XYZ file of C-alpha atoms in Angstrom:
428
model
C 24.102 -48.312 -36.644
C 23.399 -44.870 -35.055
C 20.035 -43.995 -34.638
C 18.642 -41.074 -35.810
C 18.781 -37.808 -34.201
C 15.144 -36.342 -32.920
C 15.559 -32.491 -33.519
C 13.409 -32.048 -30.438
C 15.929 -33.443 -28.635
C 19.813 -31.998 -27.877
C 22.453 -34.797 -27.434
C 22.723 -35.038 -24.006
C 22.391 -31.989 -23.148
C 19.488 -32.463 -21.140
C 17.135 -29.782 -22.999
C 14.004 -29.893 -25.205
C 14.531 -28.234 -28.342
C 11.921 -27.137 -31.218
C 11.714 -27.523 -34.572
C 14.603 -25.568 -35.260
C 16.788 -26.398 -33.004
C 16.665 -23.678 -30.445
C 16.688 -25.104 -26.380
C 13.613 -24.886 -24.834
C 12.744 -25.067 -20.899
C 9.584 -26.649 -20.590
C 9.410 -25.946 -16.887
C 9.186 -22.082 -17.959
C 5.272 -22.125 -18.451
C 2.655 -23.259 -20.729
C 2.775 -20.185 -22.514
C 6.693 -21.361 -24.276
C 5.538 -24.691 -23.880
C 2.698 -23.843 -26.787
C 5.224 -21.808 -28.721
C 7.763 -24.714 -29.643
C 5.082 -27.776 -29.789
C 1.802 -25.776 -30.934
C -0.011 -29.831 -31.438
C 1.077 -30.684 -27.289
C -1.911 -28.634 -26.200
C -1.825 -28.935 -22.023
C -4.122 -30.746 -20.382
C -6.230 -29.149 -17.843
C -5.007 -28.884 -14.400
C -7.553 -30.813 -11.949
C -9.444 -29.461 -9.208
C -6.495 -30.411 -6.857
C -3.832 -28.945 -8.852
C -5.819 -25.364 -8.849
C -6.203 -25.428 -5.447
C -3.222 -25.874 -4.160
C -2.117 -22.852 -6.374
C -4.456 -20.843 -3.607
C -2.357 -18.101 -2.489
C -2.802 -15.066 0.402
C -2.434 -12.747 -2.734
C -6.434 -13.865 -4.024
C -7.147 -11.651 -1.277
C -7.081 -8.386 -3.040
C -10.180 -8.757 -4.391
C -11.859 -9.027 -1.174
C -10.422 -5.877 -0.071
C -11.156 -4.096 -2.694
C -15.331 -5.496 -3.162
C -15.642 -5.130 0.581
C -14.189 -1.343 0.127
C -16.405 -0.380 -2.886
C -19.266 -2.055 -0.056
C -18.607 1.124 2.478
C -18.228 3.703 -0.042
C -21.244 3.390 -1.168
C -22.951 3.322 2.118
C -21.001 6.715 3.125
C -21.840 8.653 -0.350
C -22.981 11.731 0.993
C -25.666 12.009 -1.671
C -27.605 8.580 -1.591
C -30.893 7.442 -2.252
C -32.827 3.437 -1.087
C -31.120 1.682 -4.820
C -27.924 3.007 -3.908
C -28.020 1.424 -0.337
C -29.177 -1.711 -1.627
C -26.315 -1.543 -4.433
C -24.253 -0.927 -0.865
C -25.803 -4.279 0.422
C -25.497 -6.398 -2.353
C -21.814 -6.038 -2.878
C -21.654 -6.636 1.406
C -23.142 -9.695 0.314
C -21.402 -11.167 -2.144
C -18.104 -10.444 -0.377
C -18.890 -12.271 2.112
C -19.875 -14.991 0.111
C -16.080 -14.261 -1.776
C -14.290 -14.548 1.406
C -15.836 -17.297 2.923
C -14.751 -18.812 -0.413
C -11.428 -18.008 -0.852
C -10.833 -19.243 2.846
C -12.197 -22.271 2.165
C -10.231 -22.774 -0.781
C -6.952 -21.642 1.021
C -7.416 -23.845 4.028
C -8.012 -27.083 1.930
C -4.828 -26.142 0.188
C -3.016 -26.036 4.203
C -4.969 -29.340 4.380
C -3.548 -30.855 1.252
C -0.391 -29.521 1.599
C 0.728 -29.366 5.514
C 3.669 -27.654 4.863
C 2.825 -24.408 2.690
C 1.459 -22.128 5.523
C 4.958 -21.786 6.942
C 5.493 -21.968 3.345
C 3.526 -18.846 2.341
C 4.604 -16.889 5.307
C 8.140 -17.020 4.437
C 7.548 -16.372 0.779
C 9.436 -13.436 -0.589
C 6.296 -12.514 -1.662
C 2.948 -14.524 -1.185
C 4.199 -13.404 2.898
C 3.271 -9.537 2.344
C -0.129 -10.771 1.369
C -0.843 -12.376 4.807
C -2.057 -9.254 5.627
C -4.580 -8.617 2.950
C -6.751 -11.567 4.693
C -6.925 -9.595 7.649
C -7.447 -6.265 5.759
C -10.448 -8.127 4.427
C -11.894 -9.340 7.823
C -11.679 -5.070 8.686
C -13.790 -4.023 5.830
C -16.336 -7.062 6.406
C -16.770 -5.867 10.157
C -17.316 -2.125 9.127
C -19.763 -3.458 6.321
C -21.649 -5.170 9.218
C -22.020 -2.292 11.370
C -22.445 -0.156 8.846
C -25.465 -1.900 7.162
C -26.637 -4.665 10.202
C -26.309 -2.423 13.343
C -29.416 -0.188 12.407
C -31.135 -3.290 11.365
C -30.321 -5.029 14.959
C -31.142 -5.145 18.690
C -28.592 -4.234 21.715
C -26.700 -8.193 21.023
C -25.200 -7.042 17.974
C -23.589 -4.021 19.851
C -22.088 -6.466 22.548
C -20.692 -8.684 19.844
C -19.059 -5.768 17.756
C -17.610 -4.875 20.714
C -16.363 -8.492 21.459
C -15.190 -8.594 18.095
C -13.606 -6.106 17.591
C -11.551 -6.168 20.622
C -10.385 -10.291 19.167
C -9.494 -8.529 16.045
C -7.487 -5.446 17.606
C -5.740 -8.625 19.372
C -4.824 -10.749 15.985
C -3.490 -7.235 13.719
C -1.054 -7.069 16.280
C 0.396 -10.276 16.248
C 0.310 -9.813 12.597
C 2.101 -6.996 12.162
C 4.757 -8.201 14.862
C 5.009 -11.733 13.828
C 4.926 -11.118 10.448
C 7.363 -8.456 10.288
C 9.451 -10.284 12.758
C 9.319 -13.609 9.839
C 10.711 -11.311 6.873
C 13.494 -9.619 8.807
C 14.774 -13.012 9.834
C 14.489 -15.080 7.091
C 14.363 -12.925 3.945
C 16.910 -10.837 2.313
C 14.654 -8.665 0.402
C 16.664 -6.463 -2.693
C 15.778 -2.491 -2.057
C 15.447 -2.592 -6.198
C 13.128 -4.475 -6.344
C 10.611 -2.439 -3.343
C 7.351 -2.497 -4.176
C 4.695 -0.307 -2.300
C 3.324 -3.980 -0.974
C 5.796 -4.253 1.883
C 2.953 -2.468 3.414
C 0.274 -5.060 3.411
C 0.817 -6.612 7.096
C 0.631 -3.395 8.638
C -2.497 -2.157 6.292
C -4.668 -4.129 8.999
C -4.102 -1.134 11.415
C -4.077 1.657 8.939
C -8.196 0.658 8.384
C -8.711 0.669 12.067
C -8.888 4.161 12.322
C -12.321 4.010 9.888
C -13.130 0.683 11.477
C -12.950 1.823 15.042
C -15.005 5.071 14.634
C -17.715 3.050 13.051
C -18.156 0.473 15.962
C -17.772 3.403 18.004
C -21.142 5.031 17.156
C -23.282 2.794 18.124
C -21.671 1.847 21.508
C -22.480 2.815 24.889
C -20.041 6.045 25.999
C -17.428 3.668 28.265
C -17.080 1.796 25.646
C -16.734 3.959 23.021
C -14.216 6.062 24.356
C -11.946 3.027 25.067
C -12.494 1.998 21.102
C -11.485 5.260 19.649
C -8.582 5.412 22.061
C -7.437 2.221 20.745
C -8.496 3.105 17.230
C -6.353 5.935 17.111
C -2.931 4.042 18.368
C -3.425 1.053 15.989
C -3.749 4.076 13.441
C -0.296 5.363 14.438
C 1.359 2.205 14.724
C -0.106 1.490 10.952
C 1.039 5.042 9.775
C 3.935 4.728 11.241
C 5.101 1.636 9.620
C 3.824 2.681 5.961
C 6.404 6.013 6.389
C 9.379 3.597 7.054
C 8.266 1.575 4.403
C 7.518 4.472 1.934
C 11.318 5.780 2.838
C 12.757 2.577 0.899
C 10.006 2.320 -1.614
C 10.907 6.459 -2.393
C 14.832 4.993 -2.670
C 14.406 2.351 -5.027
C 12.294 4.755 -7.555
C 15.080 7.158 -6.688
C 17.941 4.847 -7.603
C 16.469 2.351 -10.082
C 14.264 1.923 -12.067
C 10.006 1.931 -11.935
C 8.406 -1.446 -11.722
C 7.618 -3.646 -14.820
C 4.323 -2.810 -16.813
C 2.484 -5.640 -15.178
C 3.537 -4.789 -11.883
C 2.833 -1.332 -11.339
C -0.647 -1.240 -10.970
C 0.418 -2.420 -7.368
C 2.488 0.537 -6.860
C -1.283 2.080 -6.320
C -1.163 0.354 -3.166
C 1.141 3.339 -1.873
C -2.265 5.425 -1.924
C -3.287 3.506 0.691
C -1.707 4.524 4.033
C -2.258 8.249 3.100
C -6.055 7.567 2.399
C -7.170 5.691 4.788
C -5.005 7.325 8.199
C -6.601 10.914 6.920
C -10.120 9.283 7.020
C -9.121 7.602 10.094
C -8.090 10.526 11.870
C -11.079 12.703 10.654
C -13.706 10.190 11.404
C -12.433 9.498 14.596
C -12.226 12.975 15.033
C -15.874 13.878 14.371
C -17.009 10.400 16.297
C -14.403 11.873 19.693
C -16.786 15.372 19.387
C -19.807 13.384 20.236
C -18.350 10.750 22.410
C -15.782 11.991 25.110
C -17.305 13.300 27.991
C -16.447 16.231 30.019
C -13.876 15.301 32.590
C -11.733 13.284 29.098
C -7.895 13.412 30.769
C -9.208 15.678 34.189
C -9.348 18.821 32.664
C -12.918 19.632 32.653
C -12.519 23.371 31.860
C -11.518 22.074 28.330
C -13.692 20.608 25.454
C -11.482 17.860 24.771
C -14.065 16.778 21.968
C -14.025 19.782 20.243
C -10.454 19.930 20.578
C -9.750 16.284 19.138
C -12.222 16.670 16.232
C -10.418 20.154 14.870
C -7.246 19.015 15.671
C -8.116 15.742 13.519
C -9.093 17.291 10.335
C -5.548 19.301 10.415
C -3.880 16.883 10.314
C -6.038 14.605 7.956
C -5.812 17.752 5.423
C -2.304 18.277 5.900
C -1.672 14.390 4.342
C -4.508 14.281 1.979
C -2.883 15.459 -0.572
C -0.591 13.153 -0.134
C -2.443 9.972 -1.179
C -3.337 12.420 -4.243
C 0.160 13.215 -5.570
C 0.557 8.825 -4.709
C -2.033 8.176 -6.993
C -1.296 10.351 -9.943
C 2.440 9.128 -10.024
C 0.859 5.668 -10.153
C -1.661 6.042 -12.927
C 0.741 8.064 -15.060
C 2.874 5.387 -14.656
C 0.527 2.597 -15.156
C -1.127 4.333 -18.762
C 2.799 4.925 -20.151
C 2.708 1.032 -20.435
C -0.499 0.201 -20.385
C 0.135 -1.535 -23.489
C 2.819 -4.114 -22.625
C 0.732 -5.518 -19.319
C -0.614 -8.883 -18.386
C -3.056 -9.608 -15.982
C -1.826 -10.798 -12.235
C -3.547 -10.576 -8.942
C -1.898 -7.678 -8.057
C -4.173 -5.388 -10.311
C -6.799 -4.832 -7.051
C -4.685 -2.931 -6.619
C -6.383 0.115 -9.034
C -9.499 -0.325 -6.602
C -8.919 -0.530 -2.356
C -6.578 2.145 -2.223
C -8.765 4.321 -4.955
C -11.523 3.668 -2.323
C -9.279 4.625 0.764
C -8.511 8.146 -1.624
C -12.799 8.274 -2.439
C -13.628 7.464 1.762
C -10.996 10.793 2.881
C -12.149 13.193 0.310
C -15.600 12.237 1.442
C -14.646 12.901 4.879
C -13.063 16.294 3.975
C -15.905 17.065 2.474
C -18.196 15.982 4.744
C -15.945 18.341 7.800
C -14.150 21.053 6.425
C -17.217 23.214 6.144
C -17.410 23.071 9.758
C -13.807 23.323 10.284
C -14.042 26.697 8.949
C -16.689 27.411 10.736
C -15.217 26.132 14.140
C -13.665 29.255 15.286
C -16.473 29.659 16.751
C -16.223 26.548 18.818
C -12.699 27.692 19.721
C -13.845 31.049 21.183
C -16.381 29.389 23.303
C -13.511 26.692 24.146
C -11.089 29.980 25.287
C -14.163 31.370 26.740
C -14.599 28.536 29.407
C -10.744 28.499 30.099
C -9.973 31.693 30.853
C -13.474 33.709 32.490
C -13.441 36.423 30.741
C -15.890 38.583 31.820
C -13.867 38.983 35.213
C -10.227 39.153 33.681
C -10.405 41.443 31.310
C -12.014 43.665 33.389
C -9.934 43.706 35.922
C -6.696 43.400 33.489
C -8.002 46.856 31.500
C -9.195 48.628 35.324
C -10.430 52.295 34.129
C -10.824 51.259 30.070
C -14.689 50.419 30.382
C -14.315 50.378 26.772
C -12.188 48.522 25.989
C -13.487 45.661 28.408
C -16.524 46.041 26.349
C -14.454 45.481 22.826
C -12.703 41.984 23.904
C -15.291 40.927 25.667
C -17.678 41.148 22.847
C -14.944 39.984 20.727
C -15.039 36.893 22.822
C -18.924 36.759 23.016
C -19.897 33.028 22.016
C -23.196 33.417 19.836
C -21.836 35.953 17.190
C -20.382 35.462 13.850
C -16.806 35.718 13.011
C -17.324 38.860 11.276
C -18.559 40.807 14.390
C -15.729 39.370 16.451
C -13.371 41.445 14.163
C -15.387 44.405 14.041
C -15.500 44.558 17.837
C -11.408 44.367 17.823
C -11.348 46.767 15.223
C -11.011 50.022 17.393
C -8.182 48.664 19.421
C -6.544 47.448 16.891
C -5.897 50.494 15.409
C -7.645 49.354 11.717
C -9.487 52.194 10.353
C -12.006 50.858 8.192
């Protein structure tokens, strides 16, 4: 006698079926299972099962928290309470970082092959860089909040830790991209700014180096500033290569899915952190580089470095705003269809970089406008204008006086121009 067929199961097709006879994939997640069998509520996962689901993509949370702590410390208009709030965020970030690190170590302990798998995974592997960015932000916060409250030992400790971190991020940038290039075959139609994350540790190196160099002796500060500039350059160039791939995807294919669009903000970070890093390094170089740097005592290298860094920062600053605006429009158009994912932390930390870059631009743009005075002083030192112009003009002492006045230090730009008016043939 044939047995009655349960409508929840197909006749030998291997699929579960709902009450209407439609097949249901029970492994597709709790949402599909709950809709198919509402009475069969899934049991809560054990702590062990939750721990093994911790991934590198949790660390953008500490990137965002650490970035906020540093941003609060860099506010141009501040008060004691704001500094206290910044310290709270800094301590909270350390707690979160240690917690996530302990959990992911527990995951790798329970599943030893999970570490290797995480570095080869087509999406999780990119977030390995977020772990190292979090460390850089903690070091920056430690210098900002702990440096003024400690002694000489902290200065030495930060110098040692900086060089250890610099070596580690170089290893990460090389090996991580090598693994991706060797083992993955990624589709350009799925390209995301998250592909930049293995280079992100170098993108925050400029600001870290500038912050650490501020408390170092001159010989150490010069080394750290130079290393910071080189690291920032490597991160920026790697980001440019990924930018080309990402923009090709946006041109040739559709925008990312609604829930992935917050990840578009990651593209803001490279330009923002590079802008802020270059200006911060230039500001530090202005007060740190010795007069005989590069064996050219006649040229104030610090002043020259500072001026060029501001110009370079302004050159790319607007690009960060463009990426931020593009991402904002893309997110707002699909905000009602979005579901939470860990990529949502990209709404925070890249825009923190943009805010820091904007603060650095605001702090230096006035100096940049008035910086032509430093250029004239530099020109004075390089040419010895009093002697050379007198010899050049010979029988025209009036011309020598005009040009000498125009090149004299300590007078305003308007006075320089007025001194040159008779010689330029301008009638006012």
